[in-house]
Tab-separated table of C-alpha atoms in Angstrom:
chain	number	residue	atom	x	y	z
T	24	MET	CA	114.896	85.757	114.355
T	25	TYR	CA	111.671	87.566	114.295
T	26	ILE	CA	111.442	91.230	114.080
T	27	SER	CA	108.225	93.011	115.194
T	28	ILE	CA	107.477	96.770	114.724
T	29	ARG	CA	105.202	98.755	117.154
T	30	GLN	CA	104.033	101.890	117.577
T	31	ALA	CA	106.314	104.010	120.340
T	32	THR	CA	104.482	105.116	123.335
T	33	THR	CA	105.311	108.173	125.239
T	34	GLN	CA	106.858	105.790	127.898
T	35	ASP	CA	109.265	104.623	124.655
T	36	THR	CA	110.851	108.283	124.044
T	37	VAL	CA	114.027	107.540	125.843
T	38	ILE	CA	114.418	104.323	123.953
T	39	VAL	CA	113.603	105.958	120.590
T	40	SER	CA	116.299	108.717	121.521
T	41	ASP	CA	118.948	106.349	122.732
T	42	ILE	CA	118.610	104.233	119.411
T	43	LEU	CA	118.754	107.461	117.697
T	44	LEU	CA	121.766	109.022	119.494
T	45	GLU	CA	123.729	105.661	119.496
T	46	ALA	CA	123.275	105.557	115.508
T	47	ALA	CA	124.428	109.489	115.479
T	48	LEU	CA	127.312	108.880	117.768
T	49	TRP	CA	128.614	105.964	115.263
T	50	LEU	CA	128.439	107.966	112.346
T	51	GLN	CA	129.853	111.193	114.227
T	52	GLN	CA	132.906	108.493	114.862
T	53	ARG	CA	133.321	108.214	111.502
T	54	GLY	CA	133.538	111.282	109.921
T	55	ILE	CA	129.706	111.258	108.872
T	56	PRO	CA	127.899	113.273	111.144
T	57	LEU	CA	124.211	113.353	110.111
T	58	TRP	CA	122.091	114.410	113.208
T	59	HIS	CA	122.870	116.668	116.009
T	60	ASP	CA	122.575	115.318	119.739
T	61	SER	CA	120.127	118.106	120.563
T	62	GLU	CA	117.892	117.234	117.875
T	63	LEU	CA	117.499	113.401	118.911
T	64	SER	CA	117.168	114.360	122.873
T	65	PRO	CA	114.048	113.001	124.487
T	66	GLU	CA	112.901	116.552	124.992
T	67	TYR	CA	113.034	117.567	121.051
T	68	ILE	CA	111.205	114.078	119.948
T	69	SER	CA	108.658	113.607	122.800
T	70	GLU	CA	105.903	115.732	121.075
T	71	ASP	CA	106.250	113.519	117.797
T	72	VAL	CA	106.590	109.921	120.169
T	73	ALA	CA	103.231	111.495	121.646
T	74	ASN	CA	101.903	111.985	118.235
T	75	GLY	CA	102.547	108.349	117.396
T	76	LEU	CA	105.223	109.389	114.609
T	77	PHE	CA	107.712	106.983	116.078
T	78	PHE	CA	108.034	102.958	115.804
T	79	ILE	CA	110.512	100.759	117.015
T	80	ALA	CA	111.685	97.645	115.649
T	81	GLU	CA	112.142	94.810	118.389
T	82	TRP	CA	114.375	91.714	117.801
T	83	ALA	CA	113.394	89.146	120.107
T	84	GLY	CA	111.595	91.458	122.319
T	85	GLU	CA	114.751	94.030	122.630
T	86	PRO	CA	114.526	97.326	120.931
T	87	ALA	CA	116.646	96.887	117.979
T	88	GLY	CA	115.527	100.059	115.489
T	89	THR	CA	113.589	103.197	114.696
T	90	ILE	CA	111.774	104.946	112.131
T	91	LYS	CA	109.539	108.222	111.778
T	92	PHE	CA	106.598	107.642	109.814
T	93	GLN	CA	104.369	110.734	108.701
T	94	LEU	CA	101.658	111.583	106.001
T	95	GLU	CA	103.218	114.943	105.244
T	96	ASP	CA	106.473	116.368	104.724
T	97	LEU	CA	106.599	120.039	103.460
T	98	VAL	CA	110.143	120.427	104.713
T	99	PHE	CA	112.003	118.066	102.145
T	100	TRP	CA	109.241	117.442	99.694
T	101	PRO	CA	106.753	120.661	99.672
T	102	ASP	CA	106.456	120.444	95.580
T	103	ILE	CA	104.353	117.050	95.577
T	104	PRO	CA	101.053	116.749	96.213
T	105	GLN	CA	101.004	115.645	100.048
T	106	GLN	CA	97.867	113.362	99.959
T	107	GLU	CA	99.672	110.593	97.499
T	108	SER	CA	102.775	110.007	99.825
T	109	ALA	CA	104.183	108.476	103.128
T	110	PHE	CA	107.429	109.971	104.476
T	111	VAL	CA	110.027	108.301	106.457
T	112	HIS	CA	112.972	109.726	108.441
T	113	ARG	CA	115.343	109.373	111.284
T	114	LEU	CA	115.669	105.114	110.346
T	115	ALA	CA	118.281	104.288	112.960
T	116	VAL	CA	119.345	100.686	114.363
T	117	ARG	CA	121.265	99.811	117.278
T	118	ARG	CA	124.957	98.835	116.370
T	119	ARG	CA	124.498	95.266	117.928
T	120	TYR	CA	121.479	94.568	115.320
T	121	SER	CA	123.410	96.405	111.868
T	122	GLY	CA	123.703	94.198	108.856
T	123	GLY	CA	120.605	95.112	107.267
T	124	LYS	CA	117.757	92.860	108.584
T	125	VAL	CA	116.478	95.292	110.898
T	126	SER	CA	116.527	98.495	108.514
T	127	SER	CA	114.861	96.359	105.650
T	128	ALA	CA	112.014	95.244	108.315
T	129	LEU	CA	111.504	98.679	109.248
T	130	LEU	CA	111.426	99.880	105.325
T	131	ALA	CA	109.267	96.840	104.361
T	132	TRP	CA	106.972	97.949	107.131
T	133	ALA	CA	106.836	101.224	106.257
T	134	VAL	CA	106.014	100.216	102.346
T	135	GLU	CA	102.992	97.979	104.106
T	136	ARG	CA	101.824	100.775	106.076
T	137	ALA	CA	101.660	103.057	103.257
T	138	GLN	CA	100.038	100.615	100.906
T	139	THR	CA	97.127	100.086	103.501
T	140	LEU	CA	96.766	103.692	104.023
T	141	GLY	CA	96.355	103.695	100.171
T	142	LYS	CA	99.160	105.742	99.124
T	143	LEU	CA	101.069	105.591	95.812
T	144	TYR	CA	104.656	106.393	97.203
T	145	LEU	CA	107.201	106.229	100.160
T	146	ARG	CA	109.367	108.894	100.084
T	147	LEU	CA	112.828	109.649	102.105
T	148	ASP	CA	115.570	111.755	101.579
T	149	CYS	CA	119.291	111.331	102.422
T	150	GLU	CA	122.277	113.462	102.459
T	151	ALA	CA	123.255	113.473	99.050
T	152	SER	CA	127.188	112.507	100.028
T	153	ARG	CA	126.248	109.347	101.132
T	154	PRO	CA	126.556	106.940	98.706
T	155	GLN	CA	126.665	103.768	100.826
T	156	LEU	CA	123.321	105.101	102.396
T	157	ARG	CA	121.898	105.915	98.683
T	158	THR	CA	123.199	102.161	97.720
T	159	VAL	CA	120.984	100.816	100.534
T	160	TYR	CA	117.687	102.314	99.937
T	161	GLU	CA	118.433	101.673	95.978
T	162	SER	CA	118.826	98.049	96.810
T	163	PHE	CA	115.604	97.982	98.749
T	164	GLY	CA	113.860	99.200	95.701
T	165	PHE	CA	113.843	102.988	96.398
T	166	ARG	CA	114.156	105.115	92.905
T	167	TYR	CA	116.126	108.383	92.732
T	168	HIS	CA	113.852	111.289	92.286
T	169	SER	CA	115.934	114.514	92.457
T	170	ASP	CA	117.906	116.793	94.780
T	171	ARG	CA	117.259	119.569	96.817
T	172	GLN	CA	118.678	122.132	98.722
T	173	VAL	CA	117.073	122.551	102.289
T	174	GLY	CA	118.640	124.777	104.684
T	175	ALA	CA	122.001	123.783	105.202
T	176	PHE	CA	121.542	120.445	103.931
T	177	PHE	CA	121.713	119.083	100.453
T	178	VAL	CA	119.598	116.048	99.854
T	179	SER	CA	119.227	113.270	97.418
T	180	ARG	CA	115.256	112.283	97.461
T	181	TYR	CA	113.955	108.643	96.833
T	182	GLU	CA	110.515	107.026	96.183
T	183	TYR	CA	109.282	103.791	96.291
T	184	GLU	CA	106.413	103.045	94.191
T	185	ILE	CA	103.797	100.967	96.352
T	186	PRO	CA	102.143	98.280	94.591
T	187	GLU	CA	98.516	98.065	94.439
T	188	GLN	CA	96.824	96.109	97.381
T	189	THR	CA	95.379	92.877	95.932
T	190	SER	CA	92.363	91.216	97.692
């Protein structure tokens, strides 16, 4: 099945929110809460959607996952030159599309987009106490960078070295 990825529009704000809330609920039910519902509401994410930061993965035309792609992250990565990297956050997949294909497609798309933009790295962070999630990122090709305390969160930071574009 073909997975396509497109930029979310303001009309997609509720879809993005629903995908994020579904993933958050699933994690919460398993005792590994990640995000608070309030930070996933349409009202909370609407500005980021309107600013073009969210993208939607569609599987056969149905919204299957989402990712936030940004060119600056001064909260989790304040100690690196911002211009050399792109950053991803809020990667989430609807449960009926779980299994790795959608998340891998979103990460591959983010690598390609970062490459197109001339970035040297794609960077992300995750809760340091989530070994399964860390393994997902490492299996994709992300390399552990460092741990960092950010407010109440202790995160592990990962980077993916972007291959040079070939003509």
